[in-house]
Tab-separated table of C-alpha atoms in Angstrom:
chain	number	residue	atom	x	y	z
A	1030	MET	CA	0.000	0.000	0.000
A	1031	PRO	CA	2.572	2.604	-1.106
A	1032	PRO	CA	1.651	6.246	-0.624
A	1033	PRO	CA	1.025	8.278	-3.750
A	1034	GLN	CA	3.937	10.288	-5.001
A	1035	SER	CA	3.740	13.951	-4.190
A	1036	ASN	CA	4.062	16.450	-7.018
A	1037	TRP	CA	4.454	19.470	-4.763
A	1038	GLN	CA	7.622	21.485	-5.132
A	1039	GLY	CA	8.835	24.146	-2.759
A	1040	LEU	CA	11.804	26.089	-1.511
A	1041	PRO	CA	13.903	24.504	1.239
A	1042	PRO	CA	13.474	25.859	4.764
A	1043	PRO	CA	16.322	26.545	7.185
A	1044	ARG	CA	18.375	23.597	8.324
A	1045	ARG	CA	16.644	21.597	11.039
A	1046	PRO	CA	18.204	22.145	14.469
A	1047	SER	CA	19.948	19.170	15.958
A	1048	ARG	CA	17.969	16.997	18.300
A	1049	GLY	CA	18.864	14.908	21.255
A	1050	PRO	CA	18.163	11.196	21.613
A	1051	VAL	CA	14.547	10.332	21.027
A	1052	ILE	CA	14.415	7.005	22.797
A	1053	ALA	CA	15.416	6.266	26.368
A	1054	ILE	CA	15.143	2.917	28.110
A	1055	VAL	CA	15.012	3.236	31.875
A	1056	LEU	CA	15.398	0.060	33.945
A	1057	VAL	CA	12.906	-2.482	32.599
A	1058	ALA	CA	10.253	0.073	31.713
A	1059	VAL	CA	10.044	1.375	28.195
A	1060	VAL	CA	10.310	5.139	28.188
A	1061	LEU	CA	9.835	6.525	24.746
A	1062	VAL	CA	10.627	10.151	24.299
A	1063	GLY	CA	10.372	11.222	20.708
A	1064	VAL	CA	11.415	14.793	21.148
A	1065	ALA	CA	11.293	16.298	17.751
A	1066	ALA	CA	10.366	19.454	16.162
A	1067	ILE	CA	7.644	19.999	13.691
A	1068	GLY	CA	9.090	22.331	11.185
A	1069	LEU	CA	7.060	24.270	8.740
A	1070	SER	CA	7.920	24.670	5.109
A	1071	ARG	CA	8.082	27.916	3.231
A	1072	LEU	CA	5.501	28.713	0.638
A	1073	GLY	CA	6.313	30.302	-2.680
A	1074	HIS	CA	8.677	29.604	-5.534
A	1075	SER	CA	9.241	26.116	-6.870
A	1076	ARG	CA	12.076	23.904	-7.939
A	1077	PRO	CA	12.296	20.202	-8.860
A	1078	ALA	CA	10.927	17.949	-6.137
A	1079	ALA	CA	14.015	15.784	-6.175
A	1080	ASP	CA	16.053	18.799	-5.092
A	1081	ALA	CA	13.652	20.128	-2.500
A	1082	GLY	CA	15.235	20.455	0.916
A	1083	GLY	CA	11.931	20.103	2.702
A	1084	ALA	CA	10.742	21.136	6.108
A	1085	PRO	CA	12.051	19.834	9.400
A	1086	SER	CA	10.415	16.649	10.567
A	1087	ALA	CA	7.488	16.294	12.914
A	1088	THR	CA	7.521	14.094	15.940
A	1089	PHE	CA	5.893	13.384	19.231
A	1090	THR	CA	6.958	13.055	22.809
A	1091	TYR	CA	5.699	9.906	24.422
A	1092	ASP	CA	6.596	8.298	27.713
A	1093	GLU	CA	4.697	5.033	27.914
A	1094	PRO	CA	2.440	5.443	30.951
A	1095	THR	CA	2.125	2.739	33.519
A	1096	THR	CA	-1.612	2.802	32.926
A	1097	THR	CA	-3.184	2.778	29.503
A	1098	PRO	CA	-4.523	6.216	28.529
A	1099	SER	CA	-8.282	6.195	28.351
A	1100	PRO	CA	-11.125	8.365	29.630
A	1101	THR	CA	-10.766	6.467	32.875
A	1102	ARG	CA	-7.326	5.090	33.553
A	1103	THR	CA	-7.341	1.355	33.087
A	1104	THR	CA	-6.614	-0.629	36.199
A	1105	HIS	CA	-6.664	-4.329	36.804
A	1106	ARG	CA	-7.155	-5.282	40.418
A	1107	THR	CA	-7.684	-8.693	41.899
A	1108	THR	CA	-8.796	-8.799	45.500
A	1109	THR	CA	-8.958	-11.812	47.772
A	1110	PRO	CA	-10.674	-11.351	51.145
A	1111	PRO	CA	-8.787	-12.771	54.114
A	1112	PRO	CA	-9.790	-16.254	55.268
A	1113	THR	CA	-12.837	-16.423	57.510
A	1114	THR	CA	-13.343	-18.895	60.347
A	1115	THR	CA	-16.269	-19.938	62.514
A	1116	SER	CA	-16.342	-21.068	66.136
A	1117	ARG	CA	-18.024	-24.351	65.172
A	1118	ARG	CA	-15.466	-25.557	62.659
A	1119	THR	CA	-11.734	-25.770	62.539
A	1120	SER	CA	-11.582	-25.563	58.719
A	1121	THR	CA	-10.863	-22.292	56.952
A	1122	THR	CA	-12.749	-21.083	53.868
A	1123	SER	CA	-11.757	-18.379	51.400
A	1124	ALA	CA	-13.956	-16.376	49.063
A	1125	PRO	CA	-13.035	-16.702	45.366
A	1126	PRO	CA	-10.979	-13.838	43.916
A	1127	THR	CA	-12.791	-11.175	41.974
A	1128	SER	CA	-11.525	-8.792	39.336
A	1129	THR	CA	-12.765	-5.424	38.208
A	1130	GLN	CA	-12.200	-3.426	35.048
A	1131	PRO	CA	-13.627	-0.080	34.021
A	1132	ALA	CA	-16.615	-0.316	31.750
A	1133	GLY	CA	-16.563	0.982	28.212
A	1134	PRO	CA	-14.201	0.665	25.252
A	1135	GLN	CA	-10.574	-0.154	25.963
A	1136	PRO	CA	-7.439	0.464	23.885
A	1137	VAL	CA	-6.348	-2.485	21.763
A	1138	LEU	CA	-2.603	-2.970	21.920
A	1139	LYS	CA	-2.109	-3.904	18.281
A	1140	LEU	CA	-0.394	-2.277	15.317
A	1141	GLY	CA	-1.340	-3.300	11.765
A	1142	ASP	CA	-4.426	-5.223	12.851
A	1143	ASN	CA	-5.734	-2.549	15.198
A	1144	PRO	CA	-9.533	-2.186	14.885
A	1145	LEU	CA	-9.039	1.501	14.103
A	1146	PHE	CA	-8.115	0.531	10.541
A	1147	GLU	CA	-11.377	-1.329	9.997
A	1148	VAL	CA	-13.335	1.937	10.014
A	1149	GLY	CA	-13.714	3.987	6.832
A	1150	GLY	CA	-12.589	7.593	7.093
A	1151	LEU	CA	-13.277	10.853	8.879
A	1152	PRO	CA	-16.731	12.377	8.392
A	1153	ALA	CA	-17.183	15.761	6.757
A	1154	THR	CA	-16.515	18.246	9.552
A	1155	THR	CA	-17.077	21.988	9.724
A	1156	CYS	CA	-14.523	24.005	11.679
A	1157	LYS	CA	-15.011	27.369	13.306
A	1158	LEU	CA	-11.491	28.684	13.717
A	1159	ALA	CA	-10.282	31.771	15.500
A	1160	ARG	CA	-8.440	34.141	13.214
A	1161	TRP	CA	-4.709	33.480	13.234
A	1162	SER	CA	-2.659	36.184	14.921
A	1163	THR	CA	1.108	36.004	15.137
A	1164	ASP	CA	1.421	36.467	18.871
A	1165	PRO	CA	1.184	34.030	21.798
A	1166	ALA	CA	-2.397	34.887	22.752
A	1167	GLY	CA	-3.593	34.773	19.150
A	1168	ALA	CA	-1.860	31.465	18.455
A	1169	GLU	CA	-3.370	29.923	21.576
A	1170	ARG	CA	-6.852	31.069	20.554
A	1171	PHE	CA	-6.341	29.498	17.135
A	1172	PHE	CA	-5.231	26.115	18.474
A	1173	ARG	CA	-7.935	26.043	21.137
A	1174	SER	CA	-10.542	26.739	18.460
A	1175	ALA	CA	-9.148	23.904	16.320
A	1176	LEU	CA	-9.332	21.322	19.103
A	1177	PRO	CA	-13.156	20.899	19.104
A	1178	CYS	CA	-13.008	20.416	15.342
A	1179	LEU	CA	-10.433	17.642	15.656
A	1180	ASP	CA	-12.545	16.075	18.389
A	1181	ALA	CA	-15.640	16.226	16.189
A	1182	ALA	CA	-13.803	14.529	13.327
A	1183	TRP	CA	-12.223	11.727	15.344
A	1184	ALA	CA	-14.828	10.934	18.023
A	1185	PRO	CA	-17.257	9.079	15.703
A	1186	VAL	CA	-14.391	7.074	14.214
A	1187	MET	CA	-13.209	5.919	17.623
A	1188	LYS	CA	-16.767	5.029	18.593
A	1189	ALA	CA	-17.265	3.022	15.397
A	1190	ALA	CA	-14.069	1.083	16.140
A	1191	ASN	CA	-15.204	0.497	19.752
A	1192	LEU	CA	-12.145	2.331	21.019
A	1193	PRO	CA	-12.007	4.922	23.808
A	1194	PHE	CA	-12.167	8.602	23.064
A	1195	PHE	CA	-11.339	11.632	25.163
A	1196	THR	CA	-10.196	15.165	24.486
A	1197	PRO	CA	-6.490	15.779	25.020
A	1198	LYS	CA	-5.287	18.607	27.178
A	1199	LEU	CA	-3.478	21.588	25.705
A	1200	ALA	CA	-0.498	23.461	27.090
A	1201	PHE	CA	1.149	26.610	25.771
A	1202	PRO	CA	4.327	26.978	27.816
A	1203	PRO	CA	6.091	30.335	27.609
A	1204	GLY	CA	9.796	30.766	27.227
A	1205	THR	CA	12.339	28.510	25.606
A	1206	SER	CA	12.633	25.773	28.213
A	1207	PHE	CA	9.990	24.062	30.297
A	1208	ASN	CA	9.305	20.889	32.237
A	1209	THR	CA	6.731	18.248	31.330
A	1210	PRO	CA	5.941	14.738	32.608
A	1211	CYS	CA	7.937	13.576	29.577
A	1212	GLY	CA	11.015	15.468	30.707
A	1213	ASN	CA	12.520	18.893	30.262
A	1214	GLN	CA	12.064	20.360	26.790
A	1215	THR	CA	14.087	23.059	25.080
A	1216	ILE	CA	13.143	25.121	22.046
A	1217	GLY	CA	15.398	24.166	19.176
A	1218	HIS	CA	14.821	20.497	19.894
A	1219	ILE	CA	11.044	20.641	19.791
A	1220	VAL	CA	8.320	22.776	18.279
A	1221	ALA	CA	5.131	20.965	19.218
A	1222	PHE	CA	4.715	17.538	20.707
A	1223	TYR	CA	2.372	15.054	22.351
A	1224	CYS	CA	3.193	13.671	25.784
A	1225	GLY	CA	1.497	10.385	26.581
A	1226	ASN	CA	2.157	10.642	30.312
A	1227	ASP	CA	-0.447	13.377	30.682
A	1228	ASN	CA	-2.224	13.129	27.304
A	1229	THR	CA	-1.303	16.707	26.482
A	1230	LEU	CA	-0.455	18.515	23.267
A	1231	TYR	CA	2.310	21.025	24.015
A	1232	VAL	CA	2.522	23.983	21.656
A	1233	PRO	CA	5.130	26.513	22.835
A	1234	PHE	CA	4.850	29.725	20.857
A	1235	ALA	CA	8.618	30.241	20.886
A	1236	GLY	CA	9.068	27.086	18.830
A	1237	LEU	CA	6.611	27.884	16.036
A	1238	GLN	CA	9.046	30.064	14.071
A	1239	THR	CA	6.263	32.525	13.391
A	1240	GLU	CA	8.794	35.208	12.521
A	1241	MET	CA	9.620	33.085	9.488
A	1242	TYR	CA	6.271	31.537	8.553
A	1243	GLY	CA	3.992	34.378	9.567
A	1244	ALA	CA	0.267	34.403	8.917
A	1245	HIS	CA	-0.186	31.037	7.213
A	1246	PRO	CA	-2.714	29.277	9.467
A	1247	GLY	CA	-2.875	26.172	7.279
A	1248	VAL	CA	0.728	25.371	8.152
A	1249	TYR	CA	-0.049	25.482	11.872
A	1250	LEU	CA	-3.336	23.597	11.474
A	1251	ALA	CA	-1.561	20.696	9.738
A	1252	LEU	CA	1.088	20.716	12.466
A	1253	PHE	CA	-1.617	20.550	15.139
A	1254	ALA	CA	-3.469	17.764	13.312
A	1255	HIS	CA	-0.249	15.716	13.163
A	1256	GLU	CA	0.237	15.966	16.920
A	1257	TYR	CA	-3.430	15.136	17.485
A	1258	GLY	CA	-2.780	12.079	15.344
A	1259	HIS	CA	-0.399	10.844	18.032
A	1260	HIS	CA	-3.218	11.266	20.548
A	1261	VAL	CA	-5.380	9.065	18.314
A	1262	GLN	CA	-2.613	6.456	18.298
A	1263	ALA	CA	-2.491	6.551	22.096
A	1264	MET	CA	-6.266	6.200	22.493
A	1265	ALA	CA	-6.355	3.277	20.067
A	1266	GLY	CA	-3.517	1.420	21.814
A	1267	ILE	CA	-1.158	1.792	18.864
A	1268	MET	CA	1.279	3.932	20.832
A	1269	GLN	CA	1.554	1.352	23.589
A	1270	ALA	CA	1.945	-1.495	21.096
A	1271	TYR	CA	4.655	0.529	19.373
A	1272	GLY	CA	6.428	0.921	22.698
A	1273	GLY	CA	6.533	-2.823	23.236
A	1274	ALA	CA	7.626	-3.513	19.673
A	1275	ARG	CA	10.301	-0.836	19.830
A	1276	TYR	CA	11.682	-2.222	23.073
A	1277	ALA	CA	11.867	-5.699	21.551
A	1278	LYS	CA	13.523	-4.449	18.356
A	1279	ASP	CA	16.034	-2.248	20.156
A	1280	ASN	CA	17.327	-5.161	22.247
A	1281	GLY	CA	19.359	-2.762	24.343
A	1282	ASP	CA	20.426	-0.605	21.407
A	1283	SER	CA	18.069	2.327	20.887
A	1284	ALA	CA	19.872	3.345	17.688
A	1285	ASN	CA	19.439	0.216	15.599
A	1286	ASP	CA	17.809	0.372	12.183
A	1287	ALA	CA	14.877	-1.898	13.027
A	1288	GLY	CA	13.840	0.397	15.858
A	1289	TRP	CA	14.094	3.523	13.707
A	1290	GLU	CA	11.886	1.901	11.086
A	1291	LEU	CA	9.151	1.480	13.693
A	1292	SER	CA	9.542	5.153	14.579
A	1293	ARG	CA	9.131	6.095	10.926
A	1294	ARG	CA	5.957	4.012	10.688
A	1295	LEU	CA	4.557	5.845	13.720
A	1296	GLU	CA	5.429	9.308	12.396
A	1297	LEU	CA	4.317	8.705	8.821
A	1298	GLN	CA	0.995	7.462	10.140
A	1299	ALA	CA	0.530	10.738	12.024
A	1300	GLN	CA	1.290	12.484	8.738
A	1301	CYS	CA	-1.446	10.461	7.051
A	1302	PHE	CA	-3.903	11.262	9.858
A	1303	SER	CA	-3.152	14.967	9.423
A	1304	GLY	CA	-3.960	14.695	5.727
A	1305	MET	CA	-7.226	12.901	6.539
A	1306	PHE	CA	-8.276	15.731	8.823
A	1307	LEU	CA	-7.664	18.336	6.144
A	1308	ALA	CA	-9.627	16.209	3.679
A	1309	ALA	CA	-12.573	16.071	6.079
A	1310	THR	CA	-12.571	19.821	6.727
A	1311	SER	CA	-11.365	21.376	3.470
A	1312	GLY	CA	-13.900	23.733	1.918
A	1313	ARG	CA	-16.099	23.710	5.008
A	1314	GLY	CA	-16.429	26.446	7.587
A	1315	ASP	CA	-13.207	28.358	8.051
A	1316	VAL	CA	-10.939	25.828	6.319
A	1317	ASP	CA	-10.906	27.565	2.968
A	1318	GLY	CA	-8.775	27.014	-0.111
A	1319	ASN	CA	-5.898	29.106	1.206
A	1320	ILE	CA	-5.656	27.153	4.449
A	1321	THR	CA	-5.849	23.864	2.558
A	1322	HIS	CA	-3.101	24.961	0.162
A	1323	GLU	CA	-0.859	26.111	3.013
A	1324	ALA	CA	-1.335	22.790	4.777
A	1325	GLN	CA	-0.693	20.708	1.681
A	1326	THR	CA	2.448	22.592	0.693
A	1327	SER	CA	4.182	22.249	4.050
A	1328	GLN	CA	4.598	18.505	4.365
A	1329	ASP	CA	8.219	17.919	3.336
A	1330	ARG	CA	9.137	17.007	6.906
A	1331	GLY	CA	11.442	14.085	6.375
A	1332	ASP	CA	14.944	13.258	7.515
A	1333	HIS	CA	16.574	15.530	4.952
A	1334	ASN	CA	19.094	16.825	7.468
A	1335	GLY	CA	20.548	13.438	8.302
A	1336	PRO	CA	20.184	10.995	11.197
A	1337	PRO	CA	18.386	9.871	13.175
A	1338	ARG	CA	16.239	8.261	10.471
A	1339	ASP	CA	13.059	8.495	12.508
A	1340	HIS	CA	10.659	10.213	10.085
A	1341	GLY	CA	11.335	8.951	6.589
A	1342	THR	CA	12.322	10.769	3.449
A	1343	ASP	CA	10.740	14.035	2.389
A	1344	ASP	CA	8.971	12.194	-0.428
A	1345	HIS	CA	7.439	9.737	2.011
A	1346	ALA	CA	6.451	12.453	4.480
A	1347	MET	CA	4.642	14.253	1.667
A	1348	GLY	CA	3.345	11.038	0.121
A	1349	TRP	CA	1.717	9.700	3.274
A	1350	TRP	CA	0.162	13.080	4.055
A	1351	ASN	CA	-1.273	13.188	0.544
A	1352	SER	CA	-2.465	9.601	0.901
A	1353	GLY	CA	-4.565	10.728	3.847
A	1354	PHE	CA	-5.717	13.864	2.079
A	1355	GLN	CA	-6.633	12.217	-1.224
A	1356	ARG	CA	-8.182	9.012	0.112
A	1357	ASN	CA	-9.432	9.844	3.634
A	1358	SER	CA	-9.245	6.152	4.492
A	1359	LEU	CA	-7.864	4.740	7.723
A	1360	SER	CA	-6.896	1.481	6.050
A	1361	GLN	CA	-4.753	3.494	3.633
A	1362	CYS	CA	-2.965	5.045	6.631
A	1363	ASP	CA	-1.928	1.658	8.033
A	1364	THR	CA	1.806	2.200	7.790
A	1365	TRP	CA	2.394	-0.915	9.893
A	1366	LEU	CA	1.459	-3.131	6.934
A	1367	ALA	CA	3.416	-1.128	4.368
A	1368	SER	CA	6.679	-2.445	2.949
A	1369	SER	CA	9.949	-1.196	4.386
A	1370	ALA	CA	10.604	0.627	1.121
A	1371	ASP	CA	7.437	2.683	1.588
A	1372	VAL	CA	8.500	3.925	5.017
A	1373	ALA	CA	12.177	4.476	4.263
């Protein structure tokens, strides 16, 4: 199921800043921290696609929580009452153990065969967006106005797949360095990211490079939809399944090629989900042709600046986004079943 080839051409953006390690293994717990920056591509003049430098890659921050993220944290408890005795008998009897589990849909810890991919696509969704303003307060208003639209698009899909759904939290930390449950973050290493420990999308204004990209809300909307895509992966159980698979592939070496391929599958799927969201909202409400064009022409977010190879080539970053945009089909976003060549 290779993604369609992208025919978009654009000018290269600035070189992506270097990033620290994206995977840490602590004791026997898998701690996955994909600290990466979503970069945004310039709009304007064109040159051959093969020569395009592309935008910096988009990633997520995820520390696998000890409890599966869901509207109500999943817990498994088995209780056994202490033995009871009577004055008439010398024998001791024990009540049978009982177990409890929260009601409602639960995440399914599977990758390619996750039930999410058995649903069709996102329904047509109308967004009411705040006007983009290139300042911290204006950017926050824009992203907060986009969140209900993303919820409206994804909630029925999760319900149809019998998977949990809940709205992620948002955080807009000021400054260039801040602490999160996924560790300390520094601008230059991240732009926007999703932390699975608190199910929060972090969007620091200082990392958006608004002085360079200015008033192009479609660029920021696609960025936001990519990070929300990681929230979808967490709700579905894909993120947790990825964590287990990554730990097994790494085998003590977080920099091996097999592990990076899994990371690329995760990131390219978020790209595809972002494209699906734009397909579902394009031409409706406030997502007009300009916003759609800005989103579509800012997807060269591959590993064009060298290792780590955690996002795929620019062509694949654009191709998977366009696969989501053109097809709006979850089965066509199943990067876990794609060949290695299609997620290179």
